[in-house]
Tab-separated table of C-alpha atoms and ligand atoms in Angstrom:
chain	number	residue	atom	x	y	z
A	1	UNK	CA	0.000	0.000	0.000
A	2	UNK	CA	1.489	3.316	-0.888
A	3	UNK	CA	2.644	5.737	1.580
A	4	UNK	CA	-0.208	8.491	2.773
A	5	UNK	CA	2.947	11.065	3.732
A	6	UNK	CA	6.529	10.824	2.460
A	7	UNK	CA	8.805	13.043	3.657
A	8	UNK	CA	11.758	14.462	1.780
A	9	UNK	CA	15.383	16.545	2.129
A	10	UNK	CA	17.289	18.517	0.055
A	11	UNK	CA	20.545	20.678	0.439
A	12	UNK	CA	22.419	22.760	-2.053
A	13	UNK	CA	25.058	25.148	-2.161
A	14	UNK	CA	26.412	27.844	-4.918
A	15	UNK	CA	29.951	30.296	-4.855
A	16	UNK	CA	28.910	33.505	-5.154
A	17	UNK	CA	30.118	35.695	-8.023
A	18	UNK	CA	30.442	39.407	-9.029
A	19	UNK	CA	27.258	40.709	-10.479
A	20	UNK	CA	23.972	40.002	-9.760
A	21	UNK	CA	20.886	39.455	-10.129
A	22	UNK	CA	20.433	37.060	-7.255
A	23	UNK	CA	18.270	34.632	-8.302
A	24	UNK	CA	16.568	32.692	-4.953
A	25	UNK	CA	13.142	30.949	-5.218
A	26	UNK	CA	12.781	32.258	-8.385
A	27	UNK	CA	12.894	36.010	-7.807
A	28	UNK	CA	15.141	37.974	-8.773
A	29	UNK	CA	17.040	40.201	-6.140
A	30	UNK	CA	18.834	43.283	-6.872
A	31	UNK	CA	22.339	42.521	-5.163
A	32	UNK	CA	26.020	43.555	-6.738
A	33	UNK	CA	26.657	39.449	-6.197
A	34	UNK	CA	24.948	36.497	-7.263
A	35	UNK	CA	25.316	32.864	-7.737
A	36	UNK	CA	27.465	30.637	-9.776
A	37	UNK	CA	25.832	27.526	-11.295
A	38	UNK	CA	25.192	25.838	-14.789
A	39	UNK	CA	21.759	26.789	-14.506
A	40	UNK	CA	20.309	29.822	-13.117
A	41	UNK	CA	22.045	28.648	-9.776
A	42	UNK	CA	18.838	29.454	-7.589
A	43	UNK	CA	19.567	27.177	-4.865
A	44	UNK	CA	16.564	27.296	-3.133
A	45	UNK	CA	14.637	26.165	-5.918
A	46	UNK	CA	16.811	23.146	-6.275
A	47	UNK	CA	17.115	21.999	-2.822
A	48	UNK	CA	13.082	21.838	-3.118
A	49	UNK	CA	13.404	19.885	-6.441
A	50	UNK	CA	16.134	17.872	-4.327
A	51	UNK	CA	13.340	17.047	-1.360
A	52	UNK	CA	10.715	16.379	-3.640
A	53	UNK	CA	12.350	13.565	-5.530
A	54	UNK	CA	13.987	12.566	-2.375
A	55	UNK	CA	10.973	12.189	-0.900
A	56	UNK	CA	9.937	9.962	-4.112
A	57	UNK	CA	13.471	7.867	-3.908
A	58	UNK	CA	14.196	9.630	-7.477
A	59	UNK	CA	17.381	10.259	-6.863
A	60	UNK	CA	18.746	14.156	-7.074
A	61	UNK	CA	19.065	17.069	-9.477
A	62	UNK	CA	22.017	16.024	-10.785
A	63	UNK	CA	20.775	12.820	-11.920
A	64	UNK	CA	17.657	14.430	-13.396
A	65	UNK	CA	19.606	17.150	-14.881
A	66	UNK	CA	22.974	16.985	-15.270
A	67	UNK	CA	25.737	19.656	-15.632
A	68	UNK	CA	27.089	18.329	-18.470
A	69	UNK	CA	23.836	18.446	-20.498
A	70	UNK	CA	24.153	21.822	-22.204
A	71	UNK	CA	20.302	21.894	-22.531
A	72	UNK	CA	20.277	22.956	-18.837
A	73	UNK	CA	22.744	26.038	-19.468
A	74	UNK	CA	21.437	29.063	-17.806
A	75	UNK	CA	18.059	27.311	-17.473
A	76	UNK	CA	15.195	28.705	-15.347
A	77	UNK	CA	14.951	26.763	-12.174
A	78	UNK	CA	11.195	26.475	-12.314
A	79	UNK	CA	11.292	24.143	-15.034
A	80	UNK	CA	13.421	21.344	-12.885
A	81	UNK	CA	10.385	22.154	-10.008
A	82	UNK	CA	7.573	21.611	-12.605
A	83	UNK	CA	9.397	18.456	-13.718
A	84	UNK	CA	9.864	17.093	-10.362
A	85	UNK	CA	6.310	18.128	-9.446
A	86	UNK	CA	5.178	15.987	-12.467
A	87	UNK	CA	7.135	13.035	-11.290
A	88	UNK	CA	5.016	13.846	-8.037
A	89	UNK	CA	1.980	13.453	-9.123
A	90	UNK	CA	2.675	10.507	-11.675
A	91	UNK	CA	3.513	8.285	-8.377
A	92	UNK	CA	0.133	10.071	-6.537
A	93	UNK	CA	1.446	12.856	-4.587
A	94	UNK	CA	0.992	16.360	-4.037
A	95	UNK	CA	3.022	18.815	-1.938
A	96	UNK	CA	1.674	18.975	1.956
A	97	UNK	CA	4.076	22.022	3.056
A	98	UNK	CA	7.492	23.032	2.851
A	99	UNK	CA	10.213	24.019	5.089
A	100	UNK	CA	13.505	25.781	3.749
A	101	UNK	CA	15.852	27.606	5.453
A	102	UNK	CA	18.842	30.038	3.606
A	103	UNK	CA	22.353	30.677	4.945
A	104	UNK	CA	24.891	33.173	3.649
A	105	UNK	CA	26.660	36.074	5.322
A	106	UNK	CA	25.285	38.520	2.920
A	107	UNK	CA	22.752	39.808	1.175
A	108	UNK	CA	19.719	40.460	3.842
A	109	UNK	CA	17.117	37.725	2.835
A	110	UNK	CA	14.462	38.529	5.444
A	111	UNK	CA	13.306	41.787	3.087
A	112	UNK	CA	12.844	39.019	0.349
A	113	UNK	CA	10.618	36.282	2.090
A	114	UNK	CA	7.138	37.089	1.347
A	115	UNK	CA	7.961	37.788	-2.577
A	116	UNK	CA	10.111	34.059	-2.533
A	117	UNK	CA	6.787	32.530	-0.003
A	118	UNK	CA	4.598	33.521	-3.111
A	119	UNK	CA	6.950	32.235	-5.888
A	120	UNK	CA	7.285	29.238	-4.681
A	121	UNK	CA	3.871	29.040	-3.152
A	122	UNK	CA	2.972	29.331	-7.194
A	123	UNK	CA	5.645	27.279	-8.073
A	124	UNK	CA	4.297	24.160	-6.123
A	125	UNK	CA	0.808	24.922	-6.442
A	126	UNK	CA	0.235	25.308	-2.609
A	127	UNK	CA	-1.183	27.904	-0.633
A	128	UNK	CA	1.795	30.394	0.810
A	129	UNK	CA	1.140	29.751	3.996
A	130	UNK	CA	2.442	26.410	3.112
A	131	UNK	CA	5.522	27.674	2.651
A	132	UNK	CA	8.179	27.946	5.299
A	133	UNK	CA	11.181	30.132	4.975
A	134	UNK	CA	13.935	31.156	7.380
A	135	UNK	CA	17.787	32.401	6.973
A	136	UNK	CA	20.546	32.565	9.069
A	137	UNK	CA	24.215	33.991	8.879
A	138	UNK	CA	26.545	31.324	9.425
A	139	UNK	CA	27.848	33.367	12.559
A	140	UNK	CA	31.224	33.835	10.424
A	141	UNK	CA	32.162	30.575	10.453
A	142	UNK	CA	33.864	28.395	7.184
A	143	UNK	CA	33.527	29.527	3.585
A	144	UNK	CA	29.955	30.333	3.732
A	145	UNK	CA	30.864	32.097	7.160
A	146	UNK	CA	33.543	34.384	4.704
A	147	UNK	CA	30.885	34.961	2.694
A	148	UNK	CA	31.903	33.089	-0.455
A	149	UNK	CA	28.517	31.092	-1.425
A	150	UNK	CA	24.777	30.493	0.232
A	151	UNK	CA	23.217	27.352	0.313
A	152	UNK	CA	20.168	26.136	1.589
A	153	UNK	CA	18.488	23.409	3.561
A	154	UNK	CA	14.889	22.246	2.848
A	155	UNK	CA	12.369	19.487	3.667
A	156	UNK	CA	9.198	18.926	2.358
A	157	UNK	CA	6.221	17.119	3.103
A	158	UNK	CA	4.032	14.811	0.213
A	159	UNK	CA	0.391	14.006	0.353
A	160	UNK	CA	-1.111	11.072	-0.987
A	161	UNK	CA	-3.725	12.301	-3.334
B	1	MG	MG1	22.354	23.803	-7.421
């Protein structure tokens, strides 16, 4: 019998690099850095993808999409989220509520969380109040603590439908 909840995890990090925009649950921030990737490097929207086919033992991102496929050069995040979505509901599932939470040094996120609540609330076709989102400095500590990258933790919850 399937599942009625499945839980999932996902974690990603990204260098930063000079010149923005920030990308980050698919909005776009004004900020003189942003984020090195293949893609459009928003981490936050792959950690989701990440915990959603976690969640579905579908392996990760990389698998899904990988960096060496040039069709995935400077794509749009959202279009890894819809795919994973559609694996989603191909095994029965819809999203339940999500949980994410950001860490970098700099820039401020907190200005920045209802406009990323109600992309990704869109995004995942759940209400925004669905969506959890935190962010924390990494109190100086390591590389992301020097401020070279962000990355982001986030767990997600699946709903038999
Ligand atoms: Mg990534």
């Amino acid at each position: 019998m399937k599942s009625l909840y499945r839980i999932g995890f996902g974690f990603d990090i990204h260098p930063f690099k000079k010149g923005g925009p920030l990308i980050l649950g698919g909005v776009r921030i004004p900020s003189p850095i942003g984020l090195r990737g293949h893609s459009d490097a928003d981490a936050l929207l792959h950690a989701l993808c990440d915990s959603i086919l976690g969640a579905l033992s579908l392996g990760d991102i990389g698998q899904h999409f990988p960096s060496s496929d040039v069709r995935w050069k400077n794509t749009p995040s959202r279009i890894f989220i819809e795919k994973a979505l559609q694996l989603a509901r191909q095994k029965g599932y819809r999203i339940g509520n999500v949980d994410a939470c950001i860490i970098c040094e700099r820039p401020k996120i907190s200005p920045h969380y209802s406009a990323m609540r109600k992309r990704i609330g869109e995004l995942l076709k759940i209400p925004v109040n669905c969506v959890g989102l935190k962010s924390k400095t990494a109190e100086r500590l390591g590389s992301l603590g020097r401020g070279q990258g962000l990355a982001v933790m986030a767990n997600i919850l699946l709903v038999r439908r």
